[in-house]
Amino acid sequence: MKEITANNAAARSGSGKPKSANAPLGDRKPGRGPLRKTWRLHLMLLPAVIVAIVFSYAPMPGIVMAFQNFKPWLGIGGSEWVGLDNFRLMFAMRDSRQVIWNTLLISALKIVFGLVIPVTFAILLNEIRNMLVKRSIQTMVYLPHFMSWIILGGILLDLLSLEGIVNRLLGWLSIEPIMFLGDGTWFRITVIVSDMWKEFGFSAIVFLAALSGINPTLYEAAEIDGASRLKQTIHVTLPSMLPIIVVVFTLSLGNMLNANFDQIYNLINALVLDKGDIIDTYVYRSFQEGQYSLATTVGLFKSVVGFILIGGGYYVAYRWANYRIF
């Protein structure tokens, strides 16, 4: 009826055909399309797209080296095709198996402690009522996140050396000096503890945000029922935080084969290669030694496993926490 009325009104006014919201694009005024409103956002996104194309997508043809006996002077087109021989060699080599195990162990411990410690810290910090003290603590624990591992690596090398301040303190307590960066077991502990110290404050931000969204009436009802602060934490705080905890944990599974190259590279030495060498440092060292095909094979294996873990993590996050990107 509205269209008929519009047509009749247009006919009476002599203006010809009425304008339609579904008119062809050629009939619309220029500059009113979706791009007119969002071109600034596309322009802002352009540098990131260019970087991703240049450094992530453009090198992808190099994956072919994993299936070749690559020789730099022959190039990808002239090198011998060996199929899956490099993958068989990778799994047959004791070094590569040890490297994969080191990566899985270090990454798994980082994921577990990287979840438990930030959650605990966020809950404890949320209990502080003095805002000045709370903000001061937040600032102090956030700062290490913004320091590079080149700086922190030098600091740790000085602090944890046999003549460093830590071993001097242990000596005053009549404890034998510890080779924190020269013993495989202590090296792993040092790597995990130093990573937690650097990142736990920044990782707690998302959990602090989740705490701020909890309905205060839940605490009031629990307090009326006689629940202590500990019981309120167990029965109100943790269940309310569970969805975001599940999301963070499942998405972190995609980093299962990323044990932080920057950190390991700045701390590792020949004494702890058997327990501290990870996939990234192994690949880097293989490239330096000219083993291009083996390095590419190990890197491709890591990428495929990481892709599977990321996909599985997103699926679990969607099923358990209703988390979706798209």
mmCIF file of C-alpha atoms in Angstrom:
data_model
loop_
_atom_site.group_PDB
_atom_site.id
_atom_site.type_symbol
_atom_site.label_atom_id
_atom_site.label_comp_id
_atom_site.label_asym_id
_atom_site.label_seq_id
_atom_site.Cartn_x
_atom_site.Cartn_y
_atom_site.Cartn_z
ATOM 1 C CA MET A 1 0.000 0.000 0.000
ATOM 2 C CA LYS A 2 2.877 2.390 0.776
ATOM 3 C CA GLU A 3 4.437 1.791 -2.656
ATOM 4 C CA ILE A 4 1.057 2.442 -4.383
ATOM 5 C CA THR A 5 0.567 5.636 -2.380
ATOM 6 C CA ALA A 6 4.095 6.779 -3.247
ATOM 7 C CA ASN A 7 3.479 6.070 -6.938
ATOM 8 C CA ASN A 8 0.180 7.968 -6.922
ATOM 9 C CA ALA A 9 1.741 10.906 -5.120
ATOM 10 C CA ALA A 10 4.637 10.977 -7.587
ATOM 11 C CA ALA A 11 2.186 10.827 -10.512
ATOM 12 C CA ARG A 12 0.082 13.683 -9.121
ATOM 13 C CA SER A 13 3.142 15.834 -8.507
ATOM 14 C CA GLY A 14 4.457 15.115 -11.999
ATOM 15 C CA SER A 15 7.849 14.093 -10.704
ATOM 16 C CA GLY A 16 7.887 10.814 -12.637
ATOM 17 C CA LYS A 17 9.007 7.547 -11.057
ATOM 18 C CA PRO A 18 9.367 7.496 -7.274
ATOM 19 C CA LYS A 19 12.820 7.011 -5.798
ATOM 20 C CA SER A 20 13.431 3.497 -4.523
ATOM 21 C CA ALA A 21 15.719 2.430 -1.694
ATOM 22 C CA ASN A 22 16.773 -0.466 -3.906
ATOM 23 C CA ALA A 23 17.681 1.681 -6.890
ATOM 24 C CA PRO A 24 20.651 0.554 -8.985
ATOM 25 C CA LEU A 25 24.089 1.711 -7.852
ATOM 26 C CA GLY A 26 24.296 3.986 -10.879
ATOM 27 C CA ASP A 27 21.254 5.935 -9.661
ATOM 28 C CA ARG A 28 22.717 6.587 -6.213
ATOM 29 C CA LYS A 29 24.634 9.702 -5.380
ATOM 30 C CA PRO A 30 28.418 9.176 -5.439
ATOM 31 C CA GLY A 31 30.257 8.746 -2.148
ATOM 32 C CA ARG A 32 27.428 7.151 -0.176
ATOM 33 C CA GLY A 33 28.594 3.520 -0.296
ATOM 34 C CA PRO A 34 29.973 1.566 2.693
ATOM 35 C CA LEU A 35 33.575 2.423 1.775
ATOM 36 C CA ARG A 36 32.725 6.116 2.110
ATOM 37 C CA LYS A 37 32.220 5.634 5.839
ATOM 38 C CA THR A 38 34.979 3.086 6.533
ATOM 39 C CA TRP A 39 37.840 4.078 4.214
ATOM 40 C CA ARG A 40 39.775 5.551 7.145
ATOM 41 C CA LEU A 41 39.607 2.234 8.989
ATOM 42 C CA HIS A 42 40.779 0.385 5.873
ATOM 43 C CA LEU A 43 43.633 2.860 5.483
ATOM 44 C CA MET A 44 44.639 2.359 9.126
ATOM 45 C CA LEU A 45 44.580 -1.421 8.598
ATOM 46 C CA LEU A 46 46.674 -1.254 5.417
ATOM 47 C CA PRO A 47 50.162 -1.216 7.069
ATOM 48 C CA ALA A 48 49.338 -4.334 9.101
ATOM 49 C CA VAL A 49 48.045 -6.093 5.968
ATOM 50 C CA ILE A 50 51.219 -5.191 4.062
ATOM 51 C CA VAL A 51 53.439 -6.460 6.899
ATOM 52 C CA ALA A 52 51.461 -9.722 7.083
ATOM 53 C CA ILE A 53 51.737 -10.232 3.312
ATOM 54 C CA VAL A 54 55.466 -9.463 3.158
ATOM 55 C CA PHE A 55 56.601 -11.413 6.220
ATOM 56 C CA SER A 56 53.960 -14.171 6.526
ATOM 57 C CA TYR A 57 52.499 -14.972 3.124
ATOM 58 C CA ALA A 58 55.262 -14.038 0.679
ATOM 59 C CA PRO A 59 57.807 -16.489 2.249
ATOM 60 C CA MET A 60 55.344 -19.412 2.127
ATOM 61 C CA PRO A 61 56.722 -20.853 -1.163
ATOM 62 C CA GLY A 62 59.876 -21.597 0.823
ATOM 63 C CA ILE A 63 57.991 -24.475 2.472
ATOM 64 C CA VAL A 64 58.988 -26.496 -0.594
ATOM 65 C CA MET A 65 62.495 -26.750 0.880
ATOM 66 C CA ALA A 66 61.132 -29.206 3.463
ATOM 67 C CA PHE A 67 60.632 -31.701 0.620
ATOM 68 C CA GLN A 68 63.959 -31.059 -1.099
ATOM 69 C CA ASN A 69 67.657 -31.490 -0.537
ATOM 70 C CA PHE A 70 67.973 -27.754 -0.842
ATOM 71 C CA LYS A 71 71.171 -26.250 -2.179
ATOM 72 C CA PRO A 72 71.376 -22.437 -2.172
ATOM 73 C CA TRP A 73 73.370 -22.339 -5.411
ATOM 74 C CA LEU A 74 70.716 -24.443 -7.176
ATOM 75 C CA GLY A 75 67.711 -22.645 -5.743
ATOM 76 C CA ILE A 76 64.253 -24.059 -5.098
ATOM 77 C CA GLY A 77 63.712 -24.889 -8.754
ATOM 78 C CA GLY A 78 66.961 -26.806 -9.187
ATOM 79 C CA SER A 79 67.309 -28.638 -5.866
ATOM 80 C CA GLU A 80 66.683 -32.394 -5.669
ATOM 81 C CA TRP A 81 63.182 -33.510 -4.626
ATOM 82 C CA VAL A 82 63.356 -35.992 -1.733
ATOM 83 C CA GLY A 83 59.713 -36.184 -0.635
ATOM 84 C CA LEU A 84 59.253 -37.047 3.024
ATOM 85 C CA ASP A 85 62.870 -38.037 3.657
ATOM 86 C CA ASN A 86 63.514 -34.897 5.718
ATOM 87 C CA PHE A 87 60.573 -35.704 7.982
ATOM 88 C CA ARG A 88 61.857 -39.246 8.519
ATOM 89 C CA LEU A 89 65.284 -37.823 9.312
ATOM 90 C CA MET A 90 63.766 -35.328 11.746
ATOM 91 C CA PHE A 91 61.987 -38.008 13.775
ATOM 92 C CA ALA A 92 65.012 -40.328 13.592
ATOM 93 C CA MET A 93 67.454 -37.777 14.977
ATOM 94 C CA ARG A 94 67.840 -37.859 18.734
ATOM 95 C CA ASP A 95 68.458 -34.110 18.843
ATOM 96 C CA SER A 96 65.175 -33.258 17.166
ATOM 97 C CA ARG A 97 63.156 -35.534 19.462
ATOM 98 C CA GLN A 98 64.809 -33.990 22.506
ATOM 99 C CA VAL A 99 64.158 -30.500 21.174
ATOM 100 C CA ILE A 100 60.455 -31.249 20.645
ATOM 101 C CA TRP A 101 60.195 -32.693 24.164
ATOM 102 C CA ASN A 102 61.967 -29.649 25.658
ATOM 103 C CA THR A 103 59.598 -27.327 23.822
ATOM 104 C CA LEU A 104 56.488 -29.205 24.933
ATOM 105 C CA LEU A 105 57.610 -29.383 28.564
ATOM 106 C CA ILE A 106 58.657 -25.758 28.888
ATOM 107 C CA SER A 107 55.587 -24.497 27.019
ATOM 108 C CA ALA A 108 53.181 -26.650 29.049
ATOM 109 C CA LEU A 109 54.626 -25.424 32.352
ATOM 110 C CA LYS A 110 54.471 -21.827 31.150
ATOM 111 C CA ILE A 111 50.825 -22.241 30.145
ATOM 112 C CA VAL A 112 49.834 -23.790 33.479
ATOM 113 C CA PHE A 113 51.693 -21.317 35.692
ATOM 114 C CA GLY A 114 50.819 -18.501 33.298
ATOM 115 C CA LEU A 115 47.172 -19.167 34.113
ATOM 116 C CA VAL A 116 47.297 -20.011 37.824
ATOM 117 C CA ILE A 117 49.528 -17.126 38.915
ATOM 118 C CA PRO A 118 47.697 -14.295 37.070
ATOM 119 C CA VAL A 119 44.296 -15.566 38.298
ATOM 120 C CA THR A 120 45.557 -15.744 41.883
ATOM 121 C CA PHE A 121 47.185 -12.338 41.632
ATOM 122 C CA ALA A 122 44.051 -10.755 40.153
ATOM 123 C CA ILE A 123 41.871 -12.154 42.962
ATOM 124 C CA LEU A 124 44.281 -10.955 45.667
ATOM 125 C CA LEU A 125 44.697 -7.529 44.069
ATOM 126 C CA ASN A 126 40.932 -7.165 43.795
ATOM 127 C CA GLU A 127 40.683 -7.525 47.591
ATOM 128 C CA ILE A 128 42.746 -4.366 48.153
ATOM 129 C CA ARG A 129 40.449 -1.458 48.910
ATOM 130 C CA ASN A 130 43.082 1.305 49.049
ATOM 131 C CA MET A 131 43.136 2.510 45.432
ATOM 132 C CA LEU A 132 46.537 4.210 45.754
ATOM 133 C CA VAL A 133 48.168 0.994 46.916
ATOM 134 C CA LYS A 134 46.278 -1.028 44.316
ATOM 135 C CA ARG A 135 47.331 1.211 41.412
ATOM 136 C CA SER A 136 50.927 1.298 42.640
ATOM 137 C CA ILE A 137 51.126 -2.505 42.729
ATOM 138 C CA GLN A 138 49.536 -2.746 39.282
ATOM 139 C CA THR A 139 52.079 -0.332 37.821
ATOM 140 C CA MET A 140 55.038 -2.170 39.343
ATOM 141 C CA VAL A 141 53.980 -5.605 38.091
ATOM 142 C CA TYR A 142 53.085 -4.317 34.599
ATOM 143 C CA LEU A 143 56.467 -2.699 33.939
ATOM 144 C CA PRO A 144 58.539 -5.875 33.297
ATOM 145 C CA HIS A 145 56.246 -6.801 30.392
ATOM 146 C CA PHE A 146 57.504 -3.801 28.436
ATOM 147 C CA MET A 147 61.179 -4.701 28.859
ATOM 148 C CA SER A 148 62.869 -6.725 26.121
ATOM 149 C CA TRP A 149 64.522 -10.054 26.807
ATOM 150 C CA ILE A 150 67.826 -8.612 25.617
ATOM 151 C CA ILE A 151 67.846 -6.320 28.653
ATOM 152 C CA LEU A 152 66.379 -8.878 31.049
ATOM 153 C CA GLY A 153 68.738 -11.576 29.755
ATOM 154 C CA GLY A 154 71.760 -9.437 30.626
ATOM 155 C CA ILE A 155 70.321 -8.684 34.055
ATOM 156 C CA LEU A 156 69.665 -12.375 34.767
ATOM 157 C CA LEU A 157 73.135 -13.369 33.591
ATOM 158 C CA ASP A 158 74.642 -10.958 36.124
ATOM 159 C CA LEU A 159 72.301 -11.828 38.978
ATOM 160 C CA LEU A 160 72.434 -15.616 38.581
ATOM 161 C CA SER A 161 76.108 -16.128 37.761
ATOM 162 C CA LEU A 162 78.343 -17.931 40.261
ATOM 163 C CA GLU A 163 79.638 -14.541 41.383
ATOM 164 C CA GLY A 164 76.225 -12.879 41.204
ATOM 165 C CA ILE A 165 74.266 -11.434 44.082
ATOM 166 C CA VAL A 166 71.925 -14.448 44.348
ATOM 167 C CA ASN A 167 74.746 -16.936 44.885
ATOM 168 C CA ARG A 168 76.438 -14.528 47.282
ATOM 169 C CA LEU A 169 73.284 -14.451 49.385
ATOM 170 C CA LEU A 170 73.180 -18.253 49.289
ATOM 171 C CA GLY A 171 76.806 -18.312 50.408
ATOM 172 C CA TRP A 172 76.002 -16.144 53.429
ATOM 173 C CA LEU A 173 73.347 -18.757 54.289
ATOM 174 C CA SER A 174 75.982 -21.539 53.989
ATOM 175 C CA ILE A 175 74.335 -22.913 50.826
ATOM 176 C CA GLU A 176 76.478 -24.137 47.960
ATOM 177 C CA PRO A 177 76.416 -21.927 44.839
ATOM 178 C CA ILE A 178 73.878 -23.003 42.203
ATOM 179 C CA MET A 179 74.537 -22.919 38.457
ATOM 180 C CA PHE A 180 71.151 -21.509 37.521
ATOM 181 C CA LEU A 181 72.099 -21.133 33.854
ATOM 182 C CA GLY A 182 74.635 -23.974 33.685
ATOM 183 C CA ASP A 183 72.538 -26.888 34.942
ATOM 184 C CA GLY A 184 69.727 -28.234 32.750
ATOM 185 C CA THR A 185 67.134 -28.651 35.508
ATOM 186 C CA TRP A 186 67.844 -25.280 37.090
ATOM 187 C CA PHE A 187 67.854 -23.691 33.644
ATOM 188 C CA ARG A 188 64.272 -24.842 33.028
ATOM 189 C CA ILE A 189 63.209 -23.563 36.444
ATOM 190 C CA THR A 190 64.926 -20.224 35.788
ATOM 191 C CA VAL A 191 63.266 -19.896 32.384
ATOM 192 C CA ILE A 192 59.779 -20.557 33.764
ATOM 193 C CA VAL A 193 60.144 -18.369 36.867
ATOM 194 C CA SER A 194 61.632 -15.437 34.947
ATOM 195 C CA ASP A 195 58.887 -15.677 32.301
ATOM 196 C CA MET A 196 56.204 -15.663 35.003
ATOM 197 C CA TRP A 197 57.819 -12.674 36.717
ATOM 198 C CA LYS A 198 57.855 -10.751 33.443
ATOM 199 C CA GLU A 199 54.347 -11.552 32.208
ATOM 200 C CA PHE A 200 52.025 -12.358 35.126
ATOM 201 C CA GLY A 201 51.103 -8.735 35.824
ATOM 202 C CA PHE A 202 50.156 -7.989 32.239
ATOM 203 C CA SER A 203 48.316 -11.315 31.891
ATOM 204 C CA ALA A 204 46.214 -10.471 34.934
ATOM 205 C CA ILE A 205 44.544 -7.548 33.146
ATOM 206 C CA VAL A 206 41.913 -9.720 31.478
ATOM 207 C CA PHE A 207 41.091 -11.416 34.787
ATOM 208 C CA LEU A 208 40.804 -8.073 36.588
ATOM 209 C CA ALA A 209 38.343 -7.030 33.904
ATOM 210 C CA ALA A 210 36.358 -10.224 34.509
ATOM 211 C CA LEU A 211 36.303 -9.525 38.259
ATOM 212 C CA SER A 212 34.934 -6.034 37.693
ATOM 213 C CA GLY A 213 31.998 -7.550 35.813
ATOM 214 C CA ILE A 214 30.814 -9.803 38.653
ATOM 215 C CA ASN A 215 27.454 -8.763 40.091
ATOM 216 C CA PRO A 216 28.039 -7.336 43.627
ATOM 217 C CA THR A 217 24.679 -8.701 44.792
ATOM 218 C CA LEU A 218 26.156 -12.202 44.594
ATOM 219 C CA TYR A 219 28.699 -11.287 47.273
ATOM 220 C CA GLU A 220 26.013 -9.624 49.354
ATOM 221 C CA ALA A 221 23.834 -12.744 49.207
ATOM 222 C CA ALA A 222 26.804 -14.958 50.108
ATOM 223 C CA GLU A 223 27.700 -12.679 53.025
ATOM 224 C CA ILE A 224 24.126 -12.809 54.318
ATOM 225 C CA ASP A 225 24.334 -16.605 54.194
ATOM 226 C CA GLY A 226 27.430 -16.412 56.406
ATOM 227 C CA ALA A 227 30.075 -17.151 53.785
ATOM 228 C CA SER A 228 33.604 -16.031 54.637
ATOM 229 C CA ARG A 229 35.841 -14.216 52.128
ATOM 230 C CA LEU A 230 37.484 -17.530 51.220
ATOM 231 C CA LYS A 231 34.147 -19.224 50.594
ATOM 232 C CA GLN A 232 32.963 -16.238 48.574
ATOM 233 C CA THR A 233 36.055 -16.612 46.419
ATOM 234 C CA ILE A 234 35.478 -20.337 45.948
ATOM 235 C CA HIS A 235 31.722 -20.229 45.347
ATOM 236 C CA VAL A 236 31.235 -16.816 43.686
ATOM 237 C CA THR A 237 34.476 -15.428 42.263
ATOM 238 C CA LEU A 238 35.950 -18.533 40.638
ATOM 239 C CA PRO A 239 32.679 -19.763 39.044
ATOM 240 C CA SER A 240 32.091 -16.278 37.642
ATOM 241 C CA MET A 241 35.624 -16.212 36.201
ATOM 242 C CA LEU A 242 35.440 -19.747 34.821
ATOM 243 C CA PRO A 243 34.334 -18.790 31.267
ATOM 244 C CA ILE A 244 37.258 -16.386 30.730
ATOM 245 C CA ILE A 245 39.663 -18.870 32.340
ATOM 246 C CA VAL A 246 38.511 -21.547 29.890
ATOM 247 C CA VAL A 247 38.902 -19.147 26.966
ATOM 248 C CA VAL A 248 42.422 -18.070 27.966
ATOM 249 C CA PHE A 249 43.541 -21.646 28.591
ATOM 250 C CA THR A 250 42.174 -23.109 25.378
ATOM 251 C CA LEU A 251 43.525 -20.281 23.227
ATOM 252 C CA SER A 252 46.942 -20.600 24.858
ATOM 253 C CA LEU A 253 47.124 -24.188 23.584
ATOM 254 C CA GLY A 254 48.021 -22.718 20.205
ATOM 255 C CA ASN A 255 51.347 -21.631 21.750
ATOM 256 C CA MET A 256 52.179 -25.144 22.871
ATOM 257 C CA LEU A 257 55.195 -25.239 20.545
ATOM 258 C CA ASN A 258 56.223 -21.639 21.211
ATOM 259 C CA ALA A 259 58.490 -21.564 24.242
ATOM 260 C CA ASN A 260 59.596 -17.947 23.612
ATOM 261 C CA PHE A 261 62.608 -17.785 21.298
ATOM 262 C CA ASP A 262 63.747 -14.372 22.591
ATOM 263 C CA GLN A 263 64.044 -15.586 26.150
ATOM 264 C CA ILE A 264 65.719 -18.925 25.433
ATOM 265 C CA TYR A 265 68.124 -17.479 22.873
ATOM 266 C CA ASN A 266 69.389 -14.841 25.325
ATOM 267 C CA LEU A 267 69.830 -17.303 28.199
ATOM 268 C CA ILE A 268 70.872 -20.618 26.624
ATOM 269 C CA ASN A 269 74.445 -21.875 26.420
ATOM 270 C CA ALA A 270 76.255 -25.050 25.403
ATOM 271 C CA LEU A 271 75.997 -26.557 28.901
ATOM 272 C CA VAL A 272 72.191 -26.769 28.838
ATOM 273 C CA LEU A 273 71.440 -27.571 25.192
ATOM 274 C CA ASP A 274 70.173 -31.034 26.106
ATOM 275 C CA LYS A 275 67.411 -29.659 28.367
ATOM 276 C CA GLY A 276 67.020 -26.072 27.227
ATOM 277 C CA ASP A 277 67.125 -26.212 23.430
ATOM 278 C CA ILE A 278 63.698 -25.583 21.853
ATOM 279 C CA ILE A 279 62.379 -25.821 18.297
ATOM 280 C CA ASP A 280 62.954 -22.147 17.469
ATOM 281 C CA THR A 281 66.574 -22.086 18.638
ATOM 282 C CA TYR A 282 67.191 -25.437 16.931
ATOM 283 C CA VAL A 283 65.841 -24.093 13.639
ATOM 284 C CA TYR A 284 67.899 -20.928 13.982
ATOM 285 C CA ARG A 285 71.066 -22.900 14.664
ATOM 286 C CA SER A 286 70.333 -25.289 11.777
ATOM 287 C CA PHE A 287 70.063 -22.343 9.379
ATOM 288 C CA GLN A 288 73.370 -21.038 10.648
ATOM 289 C CA GLU A 289 74.945 -24.447 9.970
ATOM 290 C CA GLY A 290 73.535 -24.553 6.436
ATOM 291 C CA GLN A 291 70.943 -27.301 7.101
ATOM 292 C CA TYR A 292 68.190 -25.406 5.325
ATOM 293 C CA SER A 293 65.975 -28.367 4.467
ATOM 294 C CA LEU A 294 66.057 -29.803 7.986
ATOM 295 C CA ALA A 295 65.374 -26.401 9.538
ATOM 296 C CA THR A 296 62.416 -25.856 7.199
ATOM 297 C CA THR A 297 61.084 -29.330 7.992
ATOM 298 C CA VAL A 298 61.164 -28.717 11.742
ATOM 299 C CA GLY A 299 59.580 -25.295 11.283
ATOM 300 C CA LEU A 300 56.817 -26.721 9.078
ATOM 301 C CA PHE A 301 56.111 -29.452 11.623
ATOM 302 C CA LYS A 302 55.793 -26.817 14.343
ATOM 303 C CA SER A 303 53.473 -24.683 12.202
ATOM 304 C CA VAL A 304 51.161 -27.584 11.333
ATOM 305 C CA VAL A 305 50.899 -28.744 14.948
ATOM 306 C CA GLY A 306 50.364 -25.172 16.114
ATOM 307 C CA PHE A 307 47.603 -24.666 13.544
ATOM 308 C CA ILE A 308 45.844 -27.843 14.711
ATOM 309 C CA LEU A 309 46.120 -26.782 18.356
ATOM 310 C CA ILE A 310 44.802 -23.285 17.624
ATOM 311 C CA GLY A 311 41.837 -24.714 15.704
ATOM 312 C CA GLY A 312 41.134 -27.195 18.496
ATOM 313 C CA GLY A 313 41.481 -24.451 21.097
ATOM 314 C CA TYR A 314 38.948 -22.221 19.365
ATOM 315 C CA TYR A 315 36.533 -25.136 19.039
ATOM 316 C CA VAL A 316 36.818 -26.003 22.738
ATOM 317 C CA ALA A 317 36.450 -22.314 23.687
ATOM 318 C CA TYR A 318 33.285 -22.126 21.601
ATOM 319 C CA ARG A 319 31.789 -25.316 23.057
ATOM 320 C CA TRP A 320 32.663 -24.616 26.703
ATOM 321 C CA ALA A 321 32.648 -20.810 26.946
ATOM 322 C CA ASN A 322 30.594 -19.781 23.896
ATOM 323 C CA TYR A 323 33.592 -17.793 22.637
ATOM 324 C CA ARG A 324 33.566 -16.874 18.970
ATOM 325 C CA ILE A 325 35.725 -14.613 16.807
ATOM 326 C CA PHE A 326 33.320 -14.474 13.868
#
